[in-house]
CSV table of C-alpha atoms in Angstrom, one decimal:
chain,number,residue,atom,x,y,z
A,20,MET,CA,22.1,-40.7,-10.9
A,21,LYS,CA,18.4,-39.9,-11.7
A,22,LEU,CA,17.4,-36.5,-11.8
A,23,PHE,CA,13.3,-37.2,-12.8
A,24,ARG,CA,10.9,-39.6,-11.3
A,25,ARG,CA,9.3,-42.3,-13.7
A,26,GLY,CA,7.4,-40.8,-16.3
A,27,GLN,CA,8.6,-36.9,-15.7
A,28,SER,CA,9.0,-34.9,-18.2
A,29,PRO,CA,13.2,-33.3,-18.8
A,30,LEU,CA,11.4,-29.9,-20.1
A,31,LEU,CA,9.6,-29.9,-16.3
A,32,ASN,CA,9.1,-25.8,-16.2
A,33,ARG,CA,8.0,-24.7,-12.6
A,34,SER,CA,9.4,-21.7,-12.6
A,35,PRO,CA,7.4,-19.1,-10.5
A,36,ILE,CA,4.5,-16.9,-12.5
A,37,GLN,CA,3.2,-13.9,-10.5
A,38,ASN,CA,-0.5,-14.0,-10.2
A,39,ASN,CA,-2.0,-11.5,-12.6
A,40,ARG,CA,-4.0,-10.2,-9.7
A,41,ALA,CA,-1.7,-9.8,-7.2
A,42,SER,CA,-1.6,-6.3,-7.2
A,43,HIS,CA,-5.3,-6.2,-7.0
A,44,TYR,CA,-4.7,-8.4,-4.0
A,45,MET,CA,-2.0,-6.3,-2.3
A,46,LEU,CA,-3.8,-3.5,-2.3
A,47,LEU,CA,-6.7,-5.2,-0.2
A,48,MET,CA,-4.8,-6.7,2.1
A,49,LEU,CA,-2.6,-3.0,3.3
A,50,LEU,CA,-5.7,-1.3,3.2
A,51,SER,CA,-7.4,-4.0,5.1
A,52,PHE,CA,-3.9,-3.9,7.3
A,53,ALA,CA,-4.1,-0.2,7.7
A,54,PHE,CA,-7.7,-0.3,8.7
A,55,SER,CA,-7.5,-2.9,11.3
A,56,VAL,CA,-4.8,-1.3,13.4
A,57,SER,CA,-6.2,1.9,13.0
A,58,VAL,CA,-9.7,0.8,14.2
A,59,THR,CA,-8.3,-1.3,16.7
A,60,ARG,CA,-6.3,1.4,18.8
A,61,LEU,CA,-9.3,4.2,18.2
A,62,PHE,CA,-11.9,1.4,19.9
A,63,LEU,CA,-9.6,0.4,23.0
A,64,TYR,CA,-8.6,4.4,23.6
A,65,LEU,CA,-12.0,5.3,23.6
A,66,THR,CA,-13.6,2.2,25.2
A,67,GLY,CA,-10.8,2.7,27.6
A,68,PHE,CA,-9.1,0.0,26.6
A,69,PRO,CA,-11.4,-3.4,27.7
A,70,LYS,CA,-10.3,-6.9,28.4
A,71,ILE,CA,-12.5,-9.8,27.5
A,72,GLY,CA,-11.9,-12.6,30.4
A,73,GLY,CA,-11.9,-12.4,34.0
A,74,GLY,CA,-9.4,-13.5,36.6
A,75,ASN,CA,-6.0,-14.6,35.2
A,76,LEU,CA,-7.7,-15.4,31.2
A,77,HIS,CA,-7.3,-12.0,28.9
A,78,ILE,CA,-8.6,-12.8,25.4
A,79,ALA,CA,-6.1,-10.4,23.7
A,80,HIS,CA,-7.4,-9.4,20.1
A,81,VAL,CA,-4.1,-10.8,18.5
A,82,LEU,CA,-6.1,-14.5,19.3
A,83,TRP,CA,-8.5,-12.9,16.4
A,84,GLY,CA,-5.8,-12.1,14.4
A,85,GLY,CA,-4.4,-15.6,14.3
A,86,LEU,CA,-8.4,-17.1,13.7
A,87,LEU,CA,-8.2,-14.5,10.7
A,88,LEU,CA,-5.4,-15.4,9.5
A,89,PHE,CA,-5.7,-19.0,9.6
A,90,ILE,CA,-8.9,-18.8,7.8
A,91,GLY,CA,-7.7,-16.3,5.1
A,92,CYS,CA,-4.9,-18.9,4.7
A,93,LEU,CA,-7.8,-21.7,3.6
A,94,PHE,CA,-9.9,-19.9,1.5
A,95,PRO,CA,-7.2,-20.3,-1.4
A,96,LEU,CA,-6.2,-23.9,-0.4
A,97,VAL,CA,-9.5,-25.4,-0.5
A,98,LEU,CA,-11.7,-23.0,-3.2
A,99,ALA,CA,-10.2,-22.1,-6.5
A,100,ASN,CA,-12.5,-19.2,-6.9
A,101,ASN,CA,-11.2,-15.8,-7.4
A,102,TRP,CA,-13.5,-14.5,-5.3
A,103,ALA,CA,-11.7,-16.9,-2.2
A,104,HIS,CA,-9.0,-14.7,-3.0
A,105,THR,CA,-10.1,-11.4,-2.7
A,106,TRP,CA,-11.8,-12.5,0.6
A,107,SER,CA,-8.3,-14.7,1.8
A,108,ALA,CA,-6.4,-10.9,0.9
A,109,ILE,CA,-9.1,-8.7,3.4
A,110,LEU,CA,-9.1,-11.4,6.2
A,111,CYS,CA,-5.2,-11.6,6.4
A,112,GLY,CA,-5.0,-8.0,6.4
A,113,VAL,CA,-7.2,-7.6,8.7
A,114,GLY,CA,-5.2,-10.8,10.5
A,115,ILE,CA,-2.2,-9.1,10.5
A,116,GLY,CA,-3.5,-5.7,11.3
A,117,LEU,CA,-5.0,-7.2,15.0
A,118,PHE,CA,-1.6,-9.9,15.0
A,119,ILE,CA,1.2,-6.9,14.8
A,120,ASP,CA,-1.2,-4.2,17.1
A,121,GLU,CA,0.5,-6.0,19.8
A,122,VAL,CA,4.3,-6.3,19.0
A,123,GLY,CA,4.8,-3.9,21.8
A,124,LYS,CA,3.7,-7.4,24.2
A,125,PHE,CA,6.0,-9.3,22.2
A,126,ILE,CA,9.1,-7.6,22.5
A,127,THR,CA,8.8,-6.6,26.2
A,128,ALA,CA,9.5,-8.9,28.9
A,129,ASN,CA,6.9,-7.0,31.4
A,130,ASN,CA,4.6,-7.3,28.3
A,131,ASP,CA,4.2,-3.5,27.8
A,132,TYR,CA,1.5,-3.2,25.1
A,133,PHE,CA,1.8,1.2,25.0
A,134,TYR,CA,6.1,0.4,24.5
A,135,ALA,CA,6.9,3.5,22.9
A,136,SER,CA,8.9,1.1,19.9
A,137,ALA,CA,6.1,-0.3,18.8
A,138,ALA,CA,4.2,2.1,16.7
A,139,PRO,CA,7.5,2.8,14.7
A,140,ILE,CA,7.6,-0.9,14.6
A,141,ILE,CA,4.0,-1.3,13.1
A,142,TYR,CA,4.7,1.7,10.6
A,143,ALA,CA,7.8,0.0,9.6
A,144,PHE,CA,6.6,-3.5,8.6
A,145,PHE,CA,4.1,-1.3,6.6
A,146,LEU,CA,6.4,0.8,4.5
A,147,LEU,CA,8.3,-2.7,3.5
A,148,SER,CA,4.3,-4.0,2.9
A,149,VAL,CA,4.2,-1.1,0.4
A,150,LEU,CA,7.6,-1.6,-0.9
A,151,LEU,CA,6.5,-5.2,-1.5
A,152,PHE,CA,3.3,-4.1,-3.4
A,153,VAL,CA,5.2,-1.0,-5.4
A,154,GLN,CA,7.2,-3.7,-6.6
A,155,ILE,CA,4.8,-6.3,-7.2
A,156,LYS,CA,2.9,-4.3,-9.4
A,157,SER,CA,5.6,-3.5,-11.4
A,158,TRP,CA,7.8,-6.7,-11.7
A,159,ARG,CA,6.2,-9.9,-14.7
A,160,LYS,CA,8.3,-11.1,-16.8
A,161,PRO,CA,6.0,-11.5,-20.0
A,162,SER,CA,6.6,-15.1,-21.8
A,163,ALA,CA,4.1,-17.4,-23.6
A,164,ARG,CA,3.9,-19.2,-20.6
A,165,GLY,CA,2.9,-17.0,-18.1
A,166,GLU,CA,0.4,-15.1,-20.2
A,167,MET,CA,-1.3,-19.0,-20.7
A,168,TYR,CA,-0.9,-19.1,-17.0
A,169,ILE,CA,-3.4,-15.9,-17.1
A,170,VAL,CA,-5.4,-16.9,-19.4
A,171,LEU,CA,-6.3,-20.1,-18.2
A,172,ASN,CA,-6.6,-18.5,-14.7
A,173,ASP,CA,-9.5,-15.8,-16.5
A,174,LEU,CA,-11.4,-18.4,-18.5
A,175,ASN,CA,-13.1,-19.2,-14.6
A,176,GLU,CA,-15.3,-16.3,-16.1
A,177,VAL,CA,-16.8,-19.2,-18.9
A,178,LEU,CA,-17.5,-20.9,-15.6
A,179,ASP,CA,-19.4,-19.0,-13.6
A,180,GLN,CA,-21.2,-17.5,-16.2
A,181,ASP,CA,-20.0,-14.0,-15.8
A,182,LEU,CA,-18.0,-13.4,-18.9
A,183,SER,CA,-18.1,-10.0,-21.0
A,184,PRO,CA,-17.7,-8.7,-24.3
A,185,GLU,CA,-14.9,-7.0,-22.9
A,186,GLU,CA,-13.1,-9.7,-21.2
A,187,ARG,CA,-13.6,-12.1,-23.9
A,188,ASP,CA,-11.8,-9.5,-26.2
A,189,ALA,CA,-9.2,-9.1,-23.8
A,190,LEU,CA,-8.8,-12.6,-23.5
A,191,LEU,CA,-8.5,-12.9,-27.2
A,192,LYS,CA,-5.4,-10.1,-27.6
A,193,ARG,CA,-3.3,-12.1,-25.0
A,194,LEU,CA,-4.1,-15.1,-26.8
A,195,GLN,CA,-3.0,-13.8,-30.5
A,196,PRO,CA,0.9,-13.8,-29.6
A,197,ILE,CA,1.1,-16.8,-28.1
A,198,VAL,CA,-0.6,-18.2,-31.4
A,199,GLN,CA,1.9,-16.9,-33.3
A,200,GLN,CA,5.3,-17.8,-31.5
A,201,GLN,CA,7.0,-20.9,-32.6
A,202,SER,CA,9.7,-21.6,-29.5
A,203,GLU,CA,6.5,-23.6,-27.5
A,204,PRO,CA,4.0,-25.4,-30.5
A,205,GLU,CA,2.9,-27.0,-27.4
A,206,LEU,CA,1.0,-23.4,-26.1
A,207,SER,CA,0.2,-22.3,-29.7
A,208,ARG,CA,-1.5,-25.1,-30.3
A,209,LEU,CA,-3.5,-24.5,-27.0
A,210,ALA,CA,-4.2,-20.8,-27.0
A,211,SER,CA,-4.9,-21.4,-30.8
A,212,ALA,CA,-8.2,-24.2,-29.8
A,213,LEU,CA,-8.5,-21.2,-27.1
A,214,THR,CA,-9.1,-18.9,-29.6
A,215,ASP,CA,-11.3,-20.5,-31.7
A,216,PHE,CA,-13.7,-21.5,-28.6
A,217,LEU,CA,-13.9,-18.5,-27.4
A,218,ALA,CA,-14.8,-16.3,-30.9
A,219,SER,CA,-17.7,-19.2,-31.4
A,220,PRO,CA,-21.1,-17.4,-31.5
A,221,GLU,CA,-22.1,-19.8,-29.3
A,222,THR,CA,-19.5,-18.8,-26.4
A,223,ARG,CA,-21.8,-16.7,-24.0
A,224,THR,CA,-21.1,-13.4,-22.7
A,225,VAL,CA,-23.0,-11.5,-20.3
A,226,GLU,CA,-23.1,-7.8,-19.7
A,227,TYR,CA,-19.6,-6.2,-18.0
A,228,ASN,CA,-19.9,-6.1,-14.0
A,229,PRO,CA,-16.7,-4.7,-13.0
A,230,SER,CA,-16.0,-5.3,-9.1
A,231,LEU,CA,-16.0,-2.4,-6.5
A,232,ILE,CA,-12.1,-1.6,-7.3
A,233,ASP,CA,-12.6,-1.5,-10.8
A,234,LYS,CA,-16.0,0.8,-10.2
A,235,ILE,CA,-13.6,3.4,-7.4
A,236,GLN,CA,-10.5,3.7,-10.1
A,237,ASN,CA,-12.6,4.1,-13.1
A,238,ALA,CA,-14.4,6.8,-11.2
A,239,TRP,CA,-11.7,8.2,-9.8
A,240,PHE,CA,-10.1,8.5,-13.8
A,241,SER,CA,-13.0,9.8,-15.0
A,242,PHE,CA,-12.8,12.8,-12.2
A,243,GLU,CA,-9.3,13.3,-12.7
A,244,ILE,CA,-9.8,13.6,-16.3
A,245,LYS,CA,-12.6,15.9,-16.7
A,246,TRP,CA,-12.1,17.8,-13.2
A,247,MET,CA,-8.4,17.6,-12.2
A,248,THR,CA,-6.6,19.8,-15.1
A,249,ARG,CA,-2.9,20.8,-14.8
A,250,ALA,CA,-4.1,24.4,-13.2
A,251,LYS,CA,-6.3,22.7,-11.2
A,252,LEU,CA,-4.1,20.0,-10.1
A,253,LYS,CA,-1.0,23.0,-9.6
A,254,ARG,CA,-3.1,24.8,-6.9
A,255,ILE,CA,-4.2,22.1,-5.0
A,256,LEU,CA,-1.1,20.7,-4.8
A,257,LEU,CA,0.8,24.3,-3.9
A,258,VAL,CA,-2.0,25.2,-1.5
A,259,LEU,CA,-0.9,21.0,0.4
A,260,LEU,CA,2.7,21.9,0.1
A,261,ILE,CA,2.5,25.3,2.0
A,262,ALA,CA,0.5,24.0,4.7
A,263,TRP,CA,2.4,20.8,4.8
A,264,GLY,CA,5.9,22.9,4.8
A,265,ALA,CA,4.5,25.6,7.8
A,266,TRP,CA,3.1,22.7,9.8
A,267,ALA,CA,6.4,20.6,9.6
A,268,LEU,CA,8.2,23.9,11.1
A,269,PHE,CA,5.7,24.5,13.8
A,270,TYR,CA,7.1,21.5,16.4
A,271,PRO,CA,10.9,22.8,15.7
A,272,ILE,CA,10.2,26.5,16.1
A,273,GLY,CA,8.0,25.2,19.5
A,274,TYR,CA,10.8,23.4,20.5
A,275,LEU,CA,13.1,26.3,19.7
A,276,LEU,CA,11.3,29.0,21.5
A,277,SER,CA,11.3,26.6,24.1
A,278,SER,CA,14.7,25.8,25.0
A,279,HIS,CA,15.1,29.0,25.8
A,280,ASP,CA,12.6,29.6,28.3
A,281,PRO,CA,14.4,27.0,31.7
A,282,ASN,CA,10.7,26.8,32.8
A,283,GLN,CA,8.8,25.7,29.3
A,284,LEU,CA,12.0,23.4,29.0
A,285,GLN,CA,11.5,21.3,32.7
A,286,THR,CA,7.8,21.0,31.5
A,287,PHE,CA,8.8,19.5,27.6
A,288,ILE,CA,10.9,17.1,29.6
A,289,GLN,CA,8.7,16.1,31.9
A,290,ALA,CA,6.2,15.2,30.0
A,291,TYR,CA,8.5,12.5,27.8
A,292,LEU,CA,9.7,11.4,31.4
A,293,SER,CA,6.3,11.0,32.4
A,294,ASP,CA,5.3,8.7,29.2
A,295,ARG,CA,8.8,7.0,29.4
A,296,LEU,CA,10.0,8.0,26.2
A,297,TYR,CA,13.1,9.2,27.6
A,298,ARG,CA,14.9,5.9,29.0
A,299,ASN,CA,18.6,7.7,28.9
A,300,ALA,CA,20.7,10.8,27.6
A,301,SER,CA,20.6,9.1,23.4
A,302,GLY,CA,16.7,10.2,24.0
A,303,PHE,CA,17.8,13.8,24.2
A,304,ASN,CA,19.3,13.2,20.4
A,305,TRP,CA,16.6,12.5,18.9
A,306,VAL,CA,14.3,14.9,20.1
A,307,GLU,CA,16.9,17.0,18.3
A,308,ALA,CA,16.8,14.8,15.4
A,309,ARG,CA,13.1,14.9,15.1
A,310,VAL,CA,13.6,19.2,15.0
A,311,TYR,CA,16.4,19.2,12.7
A,312,MET,CA,14.4,16.3,10.1
A,313,GLU,CA,11.4,18.8,10.4
A,314,GLY,CA,12.7,21.5,10.4
A,315,SER,CA,14.8,20.7,7.4
A,316,LEU,CA,12.2,19.3,5.5
A,317,GLY,CA,9.0,21.4,6.1
A,318,LEU,CA,11.8,24.2,4.5
A,319,LEU,CA,12.4,21.7,1.8
A,320,ALA,CA,8.6,21.6,1.2
A,321,LEU,CA,8.2,25.2,1.0
A,322,LEU,CA,11.3,25.6,-1.1
A,323,ALA,CA,9.4,23.2,-3.6
A,324,ALA,CA,6.5,25.4,-3.7
A,325,ALA,CA,8.6,28.7,-4.2
A,326,LEU,CA,10.1,26.2,-7.2
A,327,ILE,CA,6.8,25.4,-8.7
A,328,ILE,CA,5.3,29.4,-8.8
A,329,ALA,CA,8.3,30.3,-10.4
A,330,LYS,CA,7.9,27.8,-13.2
A,331,LYS,CA,10.7,26.4,-12.5
A,332,GLU,CA,8.4,23.3,-12.4
A,333,LYS,CA,9.8,20.0,-12.9
A,334,LEU,CA,12.9,20.5,-10.4
A,335,GLY,CA,10.3,22.0,-7.8
A,336,VAL,CA,7.7,18.9,-8.5
A,337,LEU,CA,11.2,16.2,-7.7
A,338,LEU,CA,12.0,18.1,-4.9
A,339,ALA,CA,8.1,17.6,-3.5
A,340,TYR,CA,8.8,14.0,-4.2
A,341,ILE,CA,12.0,13.5,-2.4
A,342,ASP,CA,10.6,15.6,0.4
A,343,MET,CA,7.2,13.6,1.0
A,344,LEU,CA,9.1,10.1,0.4
A,345,ILE,CA,11.7,11.1,3.2
A,346,THR,CA,9.2,11.9,6.0
A,347,LEU,CA,7.3,8.7,5.0
A,348,THR,CA,9.8,6.5,5.3
A,349,VAL,CA,12.5,7.8,8.2
A,350,VAL,CA,10.7,11.1,10.0
A,351,ASN,CA,8.0,9.3,10.3
A,352,LEU,CA,9.7,6.5,12.1
A,353,VAL,CA,10.7,8.8,14.9
A,354,ILE,CA,7.8,10.5,14.9
A,355,PHE,CA,5.7,7.8,15.3
A,356,TYR,CA,7.9,7.1,18.5
A,357,PHE,CA,7.3,10.2,20.5
A,358,ASP,CA,3.9,11.2,19.4
A,359,GLN,CA,2.2,7.1,19.2
A,360,PHE,CA,-0.3,6.3,16.6
A,361,SER,CA,-1.9,10.2,16.8
A,362,THR,CA,0.9,10.1,14.0
A,363,ILE,CA,-1.3,8.1,11.8
A,364,PHE,CA,-3.5,11.3,11.2
A,365,PHE,CA,-0.9,13.2,9.7
A,366,ALA,CA,0.2,10.5,7.7
A,367,ILE,CA,-2.7,9.7,5.8
A,368,PRO,CA,-2.7,13.2,4.1
A,369,GLN,CA,1.1,12.8,3.3
A,370,PHE,CA,0.4,9.3,1.5
A,371,VAL,CA,-2.0,11.8,-0.4
A,372,LEU,CA,0.2,14.3,-1.0
A,373,LEU,CA,2.8,11.3,-2.5
A,374,ILE,CA,0.0,10.3,-4.8
A,375,LEU,CA,-0.8,13.6,-6.0
A,376,ILE,CA,2.9,14.5,-6.5
A,377,ILE,CA,3.0,11.1,-8.2
A,378,ARG,CA,-0.2,11.5,-10.2
A,379,TYR,CA,1.1,15.2,-11.7
A,380,ARG,CA,4.5,14.3,-12.7
A,381,GLU,CA,3.1,11.1,-14.5
A,382,ARG,CA,0.7,13.4,-16.4
A,383,PHE,CA,2.0,16.6,-17.0
A,384,ILE,CA,5.9,16.3,-16.5
A,385,HIS,CA,6.8,12.4,-17.9
A,386,LEU,CA,6.2,12.1,-21.3
A,387,PRO,CA,3.8,8.7,-21.8
A,388,THR,CA,5.5,5.6,-22.5
A,389,VAL,CA,4.9,2.6,-24.9
A,390,GLY,CA,2.2,0.7,-23.3
A,391,GLN,CA,1.0,3.7,-20.6
A,392,ASN,CA,-2.6,3.9,-20.0
A,393,PRO,CA,-3.5,7.1,-22.4
A,394,ASN,CA,-6.3,8.2,-20.0
A,395,SER,CA,-3.1,8.3,-17.0
A,396,GLY,CA,-1.6,11.5,-19.4
A,397,ALA,CA,-5.2,13.4,-20.3
């Protein structure tokens, strides 16, 4: 039996290589996705949920999402430029948002756009996308072949006459270990030739022009180093943790107080019945679960703040990190069912608080590891 086609090398290697800009494209897609869902729901709410079409004809925004997904898929298939991948990520993110926003219609027999489970499904899908982004950002197996893929991809800067001295130096640094390795001599020869080409004084370079994302990132690092000192960031974390803990206790306390007043409890239950959030007796169990989870995490946030104040910073920050992680991945799924998309306005500051906690841990608690950006630990 022939294992290889005619002219095919027995050393054929088609193992996947991660795009060196994969995390950048994923971030653009995530931001576009979140923006698309939030703006669509807000626009429809403010305009009274208008319909395009008449009679039996209704052009739902899922169709526009499908169109944008189609265009976004075409870009990297037809064009080789890096900007095509950037626009593909943005268009696909918006298209996914418009598509999944109508998930309620797809999972109900009566095409119920306002089906209560739609919001948790959308939020869970977004969380899974964030998890994929984190995995892509942290996973890349270094190899001479993988490094050469990155070099060849970045050489389009030469073709676009947009190669800066900083980018050339980065390419030369990346080529050096490929030249020195001996396991793959073909790659070593190619890397040596590219090194000679890039190091030649005849290779044209232009002034570095960072992308918008790079500008934002660089501006944030500069701001962080100059203004976000340990003391200031600690005070911000304490204020946000205490505010979050107090807010998380607001609903459980209100529920517990109303449960002792039959009239208030009846009004409370009637509101959920009118919104079709209670379909059977188990619905009340989910309300109790929400009360206990929110209350517990509110107390945990206050405990974390107290530990930080008591100079048990490492434990306090760890509890704060766990608190926000559980809130965003578990509790919000339940809250989205009851409060629907209004929860977005609370999920956004929760994400911001989690990012600040992570940055505080990276800069001031965890020791920097080999190869870590020195600015991140300033």
